[in-house]
Short mmCIF file of C-alpha atoms in Angstrom, two decimals:
data_model
loop_
_atom_site.label_atom_id
_atom_site.label_comp_id
_atom_site.label_asym_id
_atom_site.label_seq_id
_atom_site.Cartn_x
_atom_site.Cartn_y
_atom_site.Cartn_z
CA UNK R 1 7.78 -21.26 17.35
CA UNK R 2 5.72 -18.97 14.91
CA UNK R 3 5.46 -20.48 11.29
CA UNK R 4 5.18 -17.57 8.94
CA UNK R 5 2.37 -17.94 6.66
CA UNK R 6 3.27 -18.73 3.02
CA UNK R 7 0.44 -16.63 1.66
CA UNK R 8 1.89 -13.52 2.72
CA UNK R 9 5.01 -12.25 1.27
CA UNK R 10 8.06 -13.67 -0.79
CA UNK R 11 10.72 -11.46 -2.47
CA UNK R 12 11.95 -8.55 -5.30
CA UNK R 13 11.38 -4.26 -7.52
CA UNK R 14 12.76 -0.16 -8.64
CA UNK R 15 12.06 3.65 -8.99
CA UNK R 16 13.04 6.34 -11.10
CA UNK R 17 13.03 9.86 -9.58
CA UNK R 18 14.35 12.95 -10.92
CA UNK R 19 15.61 16.02 -9.13
CA UNK R 20 15.33 19.45 -10.32
CA UNK R 21 18.68 20.89 -11.11
CA UNK R 22 19.31 24.65 -12.11
CA UNK R 23 22.39 26.87 -12.89
CA UNK R 24 22.84 30.17 -11.15
CA UNK R 25 21.74 31.80 -14.47
CA UNK R 26 18.68 29.77 -14.52
CA UNK R 27 17.80 30.48 -11.01
CA UNK R 28 18.19 34.18 -11.65
CA UNK R 29 15.72 34.06 -14.36
CA UNK R 30 13.13 32.20 -11.97
CA UNK R 31 13.51 34.97 -9.55
CA UNK R 32 12.15 37.30 -12.02
CA UNK R 33 8.98 35.26 -12.47
CA UNK R 34 5.84 36.25 -10.48
CA UNK R 35 5.61 34.36 -7.01
CA UNK R 36 2.88 32.14 -7.98
CA UNK R 37 4.87 30.85 -10.77
CA UNK R 38 7.82 29.99 -8.67
CA UNK R 39 5.50 28.38 -6.11
CA UNK R 40 4.11 26.05 -8.83
CA UNK R 41 7.69 25.20 -10.07
CA UNK R 42 8.84 24.36 -6.50
CA UNK R 43 5.59 22.30 -5.51
CA UNK R 44 6.12 20.33 -8.46
CA UNK R 45 9.68 19.26 -7.45
CA UNK R 46 8.37 16.71 -5.03
CA UNK R 47 5.73 14.08 -5.26
CA UNK R 48 3.09 14.02 -2.78
CA UNK R 49 0.11 11.63 -2.01
CA UNK R 50 -3.11 13.36 -2.25
CA UNK R 51 -5.56 13.63 0.41
CA UNK R 52 -8.09 11.18 -1.18
CA UNK R 53 -7.47 7.62 -2.17
CA UNK R 54 -7.30 7.61 -5.95
CA UNK R 55 -8.75 5.18 -8.74
CA UNK R 56 -5.35 4.13 -9.57
CA UNK R 57 -4.73 3.07 -5.90
CA UNK R 58 -7.62 0.88 -6.16
CA UNK R 59 -6.26 -0.58 -9.16
CA UNK R 60 -2.97 -1.48 -7.46
CA UNK R 61 -4.85 -2.81 -4.33
CA UNK R 62 -6.85 -5.01 -6.66
CA UNK R 63 -3.64 -6.26 -8.37
CA UNK R 64 -2.53 -7.28 -4.99
CA UNK R 65 -5.70 -9.21 -4.19
CA UNK R 66 -5.32 -11.33 -7.30
CA UNK R 67 -1.83 -11.97 -6.92
CA UNK R 68 -2.06 -13.06 -3.34
CA UNK R 69 -5.30 -14.99 -3.54
CA UNK R 70 -5.32 -16.68 -7.04
CA UNK R 71 -7.65 -19.08 -5.39
CA UNK R 72 -10.50 -18.25 -2.95
CA UNK R 73 -8.74 -18.28 0.66
CA UNK R 74 -10.22 -20.47 3.30
CA UNK R 75 -12.86 -19.05 5.75
CA UNK R 76 -14.21 -15.23 5.86
CA UNK R 77 -12.52 -12.52 4.27
CA UNK R 78 -12.53 -9.13 5.51
CA UNK R 79 -11.07 -5.80 4.04
CA UNK R 80 -10.39 -2.75 6.20
CA UNK R 81 -12.70 0.19 5.62
CA UNK R 82 -9.83 2.73 6.05
CA UNK R 83 -6.01 2.83 5.30
CA UNK R 84 -3.49 1.71 7.95
CA UNK R 85 -0.49 3.54 8.91
CA UNK R 86 2.61 2.19 6.98
CA UNK R 87 5.38 0.53 8.69
CA UNK R 88 8.40 1.39 6.87
CA UNK R 89 10.69 2.83 9.55
CA UNK R 90 13.09 -0.27 9.30
CA UNK R 91 12.77 -0.74 5.56
CA UNK R 92 14.99 2.22 4.40
CA UNK R 93 18.12 0.04 3.34
CA UNK R 94 15.89 -2.62 1.57
CA UNK R 95 13.89 -0.05 -0.37
CA UNK R 96 17.00 2.00 -1.22
CA UNK R 97 18.56 -1.23 -2.87
CA UNK R 98 15.21 -1.47 -4.72
CA UNK R 99 15.49 2.11 -6.01
CA UNK R 100 12.18 3.09 -4.35
CA UNK R 101 13.44 5.17 -1.38
CA UNK R 102 11.71 8.24 -2.73
CA UNK R 103 8.32 6.37 -2.67
CA UNK R 104 8.96 5.39 0.84
CA UNK R 105 9.48 8.92 1.92
CA UNK R 106 6.06 9.90 0.39
CA UNK R 107 4.66 7.23 2.56
CA UNK R 108 6.29 8.35 5.69
CA UNK R 109 5.33 12.08 5.02
CA UNK R 110 1.67 10.91 5.73
CA UNK R 111 2.80 10.34 9.42
CA UNK R 112 -0.16 8.72 11.35
CA UNK R 113 -3.09 9.91 8.77
CA UNK R 114 -5.58 7.36 7.82
CA UNK R 115 -8.07 7.56 4.88
CA UNK R 116 -11.44 6.01 4.33
CA UNK R 117 -11.76 3.45 1.49
CA UNK R 118 -14.33 2.93 -1.16
CA UNK R 119 -13.96 -0.84 -1.41
CA UNK R 120 -16.77 -0.88 -4.07
CA UNK R 121 -15.56 1.77 -6.27
CA UNK R 122 -15.32 1.05 -10.09
CA UNK R 123 -11.57 0.51 -10.09
CA UNK R 124 -11.32 -1.97 -7.07
CA UNK R 125 -12.00 -5.59 -8.18
CA UNK R 126 -11.73 -8.04 -5.48
CA UNK R 127 -12.00 -11.66 -7.05
CA UNK R 128 -13.61 -13.23 -4.08
CA UNK R 129 -16.58 -12.28 -1.55
CA UNK R 130 -15.41 -10.06 1.09
CA UNK R 131 -16.91 -7.93 3.86
CA UNK R 132 -15.70 -4.31 5.06
CA UNK R 133 -14.70 -4.12 8.64
CA UNK R 134 -13.63 -1.31 10.84
CA UNK R 135 -11.89 -3.37 13.50
CA UNK R 136 -9.81 -6.61 13.71
CA UNK R 137 -11.38 -8.88 14.81
CA UNK R 138 -14.60 -7.88 13.41
CA UNK R 139 -17.48 -7.63 15.67
CA UNK R 140 -19.81 -10.08 14.07
CA UNK R 141 -17.70 -13.00 12.70
CA UNK R 142 -18.80 -16.71 11.50
CA UNK R 143 -17.12 -19.75 13.15
CA UNK R 144 -13.86 -21.07 11.45
CA UNK R 145 -10.78 -19.19 9.85
CA UNK R 146 -10.77 -15.39 9.04
CA UNK R 147 -8.42 -12.98 7.40
CA UNK R 148 -8.54 -9.11 7.67
CA UNK R 149 -6.61 -7.26 4.94
CA UNK R 150 -5.47 -3.71 5.53
CA UNK R 151 -3.86 -1.57 2.76
CA UNK R 152 -1.62 1.61 3.33
CA UNK R 153 -1.73 4.44 0.84
CA UNK R 154 -0.01 4.06 -2.44
CA UNK R 155 3.15 6.21 -3.31
CA UNK R 156 3.72 6.63 -7.27
CA UNK R 157 6.60 7.73 -9.16
CA UNK R 158 6.18 10.64 -11.66
CA UNK R 159 5.37 8.35 -14.60
CA UNK R 160 2.87 6.50 -12.48
CA UNK R 161 4.43 3.38 -13.72
CA UNK R 162 5.85 2.16 -10.49
CA UNK R 163 4.13 1.98 -6.84
CA UNK R 164 5.17 1.25 -3.38
CA UNK R 165 2.75 0.21 -0.56
CA UNK R 166 2.24 -1.95 2.40
CA UNK R 167 -0.07 -4.59 3.10
CA UNK R 168 -0.99 -6.14 6.67
CA UNK R 169 -3.03 -9.40 6.88
CA UNK R 170 -4.38 -10.21 10.25
CA UNK R 171 -5.61 -13.92 10.72
CA UNK R 172 -7.56 -15.78 13.43
CA UNK R 173 -9.86 -18.79 14.07
CA UNK R 174 -13.44 -18.33 15.66
CA UNK R 175 -13.99 -21.49 17.57
CA UNK R 176 -17.55 -22.96 17.69
CA UNK R 177 -17.19 -24.86 20.98
CA UNK R 178 -16.06 -22.01 23.18
CA UNK R 179 -16.95 -18.94 21.34
CA UNK R 180 -13.64 -17.53 21.50
CA UNK R 181 -11.53 -16.09 18.79
CA UNK R 182 -7.81 -16.91 18.47
CA UNK R 183 -5.47 -14.41 16.71
CA UNK R 184 -2.00 -14.97 15.19
CA UNK R 185 0.02 -16.01 12.38
CA UNK R 186 -0.65 -12.66 10.68
CA UNK R 187 1.99 -10.49 9.03
CA UNK R 188 2.68 -8.03 6.39
CA UNK R 189 5.31 -6.23 4.26
CA UNK R 190 6.20 -3.72 1.64
CA UNK R 191 5.05 -4.26 -1.83
CA UNK R 192 6.38 -2.84 -5.14
CA UNK R 193 4.11 -2.77 -8.19
CA UNK R 194 5.26 -1.88 -11.91
CA UNK R 195 2.80 -1.29 -14.78
CA UNK R 196 3.59 -3.33 -17.77
CA UNK R 197 1.46 -2.89 -20.97
CA UNK R 198 -1.30 -1.44 -18.78
CA UNK R 199 -1.24 -4.21 -16.13
CA UNK R 200 -0.09 -3.76 -12.69
CA UNK R 201 2.56 -6.49 -11.75
CA UNK R 202 3.16 -6.99 -8.03
CA UNK R 203 6.29 -7.97 -6.32
CA UNK R 204 7.07 -8.66 -2.69
CA UNK R 205 10.04 -7.27 -0.85
CA UNK R 206 12.31 -8.53 1.96
CA UNK R 207 10.77 -5.75 4.18
CA UNK R 208 8.32 -8.03 6.15
CA UNK R 209 6.83 -8.41 9.54
CA UNK R 210 5.12 -10.84 11.75
CA UNK R 211 2.44 -10.38 14.20
#
């Protein structure tokens, strides 16, 4: 029987998204505008995640690291050098209840794209020593316990006061006697973050998975 690691994910979150509404008269007025103005207006109707990981995304990642690991975790800590593909296909109901379904759709729109991470950027603050790694398990690992943290991209609301992203934590143990590495007891989930008085507050959801 797999015991779900208590360090991962617990429970709670919300989003406020607006849709563009226009009367027939307003639409006729818009149609008289130059084409480029119409494109700007229509493009602005839907939030999209940019092609480069933004400084604010690193702030959200940092908030999660401080929230999940208030004390230094046992063993070696690795952070993935690129984002991973979000796993939200089965989370629609839960995230609608949380009011963040529009943010979920932003993440889904990324498809299978992955993005490089600058883990030593000015807005990325990890409270504990870590190493970057491209794979799990990493190629060179010390004996003992290890953790491998992967972040998805972050979707924000228009006010950039609420965010949705996913985290995946791979776990393992490298045995000195045999030299083998045993993997297991990892997992992940969808995370909601809200900005309160300039500080990102992280909340888990019921959308979780075990590996």
